Phi, psi and omega in degrees: 000120185245199191296156176302132178285131176245134178296142174285160176305324180297315181298320179297319180294319179297315181299319181295319181293325179295320179299319182292327184272347185300321183285332176294324179291331186301331183295335183270001182293128179303145186296331183268007179280133183275086179232165179289157177300147177284166173121350178209158183209144182282152173243317181205135173253125170250115195229127176245128182242126179240096187270147170242102188288338179278319180276353180056050177211167177213154172260136181233144173231128184235131167241115187242118173268126181220165180235131176261130178265354178206162178290134183238144175285333178201163175258126182243125179233165174283140175198141179213132180058036177244137176251112183283128177271309173201161182209152177213150173240123182054039177084356181256125182299140180230151174281150180230155175220119178264123181247100185298325184299327181254002180054049181223154169237133181255121174263107194273081176204142178295144181233124181271168177297135178129194183270142181215168177226126176255132175238133184220134166250137187202173175235142181230178185250139170258133188259166173254358171257156186279067175210132186078210174273122189220163177244153170230139178259152180206161181270133176267159180302332180277003179093350179280169180256128175263159180220129180243153178253134178214181181214153175213114189244000179266137002273339185206048181249006173294336177295347174277348180266323182195156171297131183192172168277098186263060180223141188298334183282345181262086181273151180202168173274139178243126173247106189256136170233138180233130170279108192285124174302146183303134177077007182240165178248124179275147182223147172209188186296324186252166179295155174296131182255324181207144178234122185236118177295142178250158184302331183273008177094352176274177177236146168263123182248120177259132180255152180298152178299143179280170164288171179289123187211167178283152185297329185290349181267001180289148175226135175225125180201165176198146180188178177280068194260156163227163189223133166253145188206170176188175183245143175199142178062025177081007180231165176268123175257142177216149166245124184245128181212166178299152187306132182096346185249349187300326180300335178289352178263012183299318180296317179296322180296317178296322176299322180298317176301310183300312189289325180298313180297319181296314182288321176306316181288315185296314185278341180071011176230129184283144173303127194265352184265159181280348179212160176218106178262142172246113192252120181267119183247132175298160175104199183202163177205193178278016181207167181260329184199164181220133192278032179316133190294114179083352181215070183289128181258130178234144162286145194310322185296343180257005181231321187261144177241121178261119185301337182274328189240348181266148181244183183296323177299322177298318179298315179295323179294319179302314180297319181295317182290317176299318177298321179295308184292325178289327175298327177297336180299339173258294180278093182135312184265304177290316174240123188241142176297149181295320181207172187292348172308322186254031179307329183299334176300330173278299193282321178297316180291320178296321177295319179294317181292326178297321178292317181295319179292320177299318179296325181290312187271331182228067182300335180291346176280342178059062179298337179296332176285324174298324179294326176295318176296320178295319177298319180297320177297317179297317181296327177300315179287325186284346181262023179239158180301331185274007181292176178211161177292160174302311174267111187231149177290126177241123184263329188209180185294325180297318177291325177297317180297322180289342182286348178278078187221187184296331177292310182297314183279297192279320174292322175303312177304314185293320179292321177296318176303317180294318182291324177297317179295323181291317183274336187098145187300317184290316179295321180295315180295323178299320178294319179296319179297318179296319178299315182294317182291321182290324190249012183301139184067016182237190180238147184223169168239168187302323182299334176298323179290316180300320179300316181294319180292320179295317181294322182287326185264338186072017181240149183281075185289339188300321183299308179296313184298316180294322178301321186268345179254335181261346178252153173271169167099171185239120175294149175237113177261123180252125175275107187279312179201159177224123184243129178277122182225109177054046175086358176240166179247127175263108186259129178255128184233152169230158178246136174219211181220132177269131180212157178256355178212173186299318183296321184280358176258001178296147186301135176204150184234147176228161163267109189252121174281106186258137170248146177213154186206134166278136184311126177084358183250176180290152179281136174255153183230146176203159175253121184259124181232150174071182184253005178280155176299138178227154183238154171218151183255129182245140174296137175084173178229145181147195180297136186250131173252125174262144190067042179301130185089346174058039177265350184271149176264081176194153173272157181232129174244156183228149170297161182303319183294316181292324180292321179301321177295322179292324177299316180299321184259015187302317184296337182268354180290152171302150184304319183296325178283328173301312182294319179299318179294320177297314182296316179296318184294314181290325179291318177294323177293314178302320185277355176091009178283331180210176181277143181293347179298334177300314180297314182297324178297322178295321182298331180284349178259008180300123184292157181299329180257033182304145175306134182303330178295319180291317178299319177299315181297320182293312183293326178293322178291318178299319176294326180297330178298334182297335178298329181278345184267357188307119176079000181272157183301327184273008187301309185293322179296318179293318179300322179297319178297309182298321180298319180297320179296315182291321180296324179296319178290320183293330179300334181277335185250328177062188182279332189260138177292135181263149180301130176082002181290155182284160175301321182290336174291323176298321178293319177300316180303310181300318180295318180296319179299316179295317180295315180299321177295317178298327180277000174089021179292107186297324181295317180292317179297317179296318179294322178298315178298317181299315182291323178297316179298316180295329182291346180288341176242344179219099185297336183291345180296330181241088175295166185306323183291342179253338188304309186298314184288322177296317179297320179296321178297315179298318179292318181295318184263017192298141165268176177300321179294318177301315183301314181294324178294315179298319180297318179296317178298318180295323181289332188262347183273145172253002178277116187294325179294315179297316182296317181300319183284326176295317178297322177297321178295319178299328182274002187257000189295144176280329183291126185293326178296317179289328176298321177296320178293322178297319178299318180298329181290339186295334184252021177252174179292344179297325184258115174306139188306321184288344178277338190302314181300319179294322179290326175298318176297324178297315178299321184296336180301326181254334186225069188301307184294321179299314180295320180295317179297321179295320178298314180299322181287341185228033187299320181299319180294322179287327176300326177293339184258358181250142171302141185309319183283355179257355187290306180292127179087001180300324183293348176300323181291330178287313182288333183295344178277357183288170183228031182225149183294330181298322179292323176299320177297316178301317180297321178291327175295319177295322178297319180296329181269353183296143184267345181229157181296315180300320180291318177302317180297319180300316180292318181296320179295321178294318178296317180296325178298319177294316179302317180296318180298317180295321178295318181292326177301325180288329189255310194292312180302322179296320178293318179295316180301316180297320180293316179302320179294318181294330180267356182056043181256000000 
């Protein structure tokens, strides 16, 4: 813990200029946006929190310095679930009115232009869901239950902590004090400044003043913590976890060292706080981690690695999540979006930076292939009627909460990837640095970024950028023909739109930066506009790949002749283009643009030394087709085919890790074991059972890379005796990683009787409250109606376990796993009755998913059967 951070003169000047400009921006606020009245702005919050973890309440004292830019009849702030005891403005007592319906508190006293001070004493609520100030319970090694305090304030739950301007554009300094629960360590964004013993044996902990920041970045917590730490880049890094677990954060701590230096250099703006803590909290929520400035909060599974129970995928995820949250310290914290319309400026960039950092430090993980998967996920959501633009109008907190989705994260990542490739890496970074330096400690809108990129690159990036951020949908580039002319290829392209339903196939146009390449030759670039045929010239002659390098956000279709050439040369394509071609082919087949046989033909050309990520993707997709075959005459024949493909790959990797094998090969092994079990491979299922039984007396039999998949097999295929054994293990362990996976195994069973028993466990002390909704969804994957009926019978109990903004429409995820038209009809009825757009969208997306599944059942198995027959397989 080092010296108090002091703002530089530049930061002070920027903050002052932002205050002056904030009111000018207010005039442009849409009339239907749920924001506080204009006319005043915060400067500093001095806040003391005295929590009672058993009574789930806290006492709060607030001293708020604010400035009024105009005369006000009253001061109106955000507040929710707060009971005001007394309040005063400039020393004069004022009456208050808390209006829960509008999440506001009115301080009923006239306020003149100038500086003022509000003082409030109040009482607040501590929650058991991960929103606001909340607690999580966990098992200690001695069998007792521990309880920790944490907070989550994005997008708008800081108003549950204190009356405040709970909007991202209203930045202020926070001076936090916490009355520390006995035996616990209090934490906040800044280093501890003073510790004062109190008569009752507790301590008052005062933290150093923060930099000027948005309210959603505030952190308040306390727990039975220990800390490992070190210094890098001139700051103190720490991983904080419950006692006995901090050592599991060693990999994350090292990642923090690496990433700070990398980001300081990339952004050209230094991380401004004296410390950066990564805090591991037991439990679960609707998110994995939160970028609180200087005190990043993670649920344990996304930060800690347990050598006995964590696998290689967990290791890669920890680096990615730490990379994501640390990127937010710049994109989000130093520069913050003006309002939730531009949330993607936070999440899209953090997603992109996590991928870029992974590629920099661990190129052997092939993050570029992960980015193709992320793009595919975004396109799935973007090709539906319920999609939305990256930059979307957000009116209220419910809509803001719904904005944390695949469009904001994954399409944001993909569009940034495309723009970097279009402008060039150096020009793009220069634009980002200029943007960061100009707007540090301030708020921005998307156009501010385009301006910086255009100025740095000298290229008109706005046209392309606006097309992809302000419009919905997925472009479809079709390669019509390729003609060899004097050693070059004349490629003819058309532009259309890829969609999964009628609405998403309506005509729309983009300016699309297209790359294309003849195998082994230089990449050619062109901008494709309109729906008329357009041509581009490529060096060399041969098989042509469109979207070479897979940096573009568009799907690619090919004429039969061009696709046939790609099949022949598939094994020689770069891995990233192999994966891109596979993803486009299966998606086009699923959507009815082409026959699924195209995808299957590519799988037969998979090279013997295929990248493990691609091999993993192929076997998972082949196993996924079995869902469409349920009960059909060709089911067993197809399973035999898929089983043969997976067994051939598994023969190369086996059960045991080989010396020198890559991390991605370990992931492939685990995936193959899971796929083979799903396909009914008796030998694999038997070996999994054998190893699980042996692990009860010798833990080394199941290393971390095998533990999760073996446990899932045991849970999926469980007998009554297996179920009881898993339940006993879950009840007796104090290891949070082990318990989470055991509960997941219990919820995975195929047997309906055991599924009913698993559901009953969700509302007992065995299952931590925050885990119950996710486990209910796990049961629904195999037993949709059963899970839904259980939810209806126990809705009040599940509401207690769900974050408030996730309650309405939660059952859409349960019903969406169904396979019948009647459930789709029910979902549409629920959508018609929904009172808000996010809930309506959730039901409609679930109904559309069932419709797609039913449509695919009619088409895909017949196409696969025909292909198998033609290949005599």
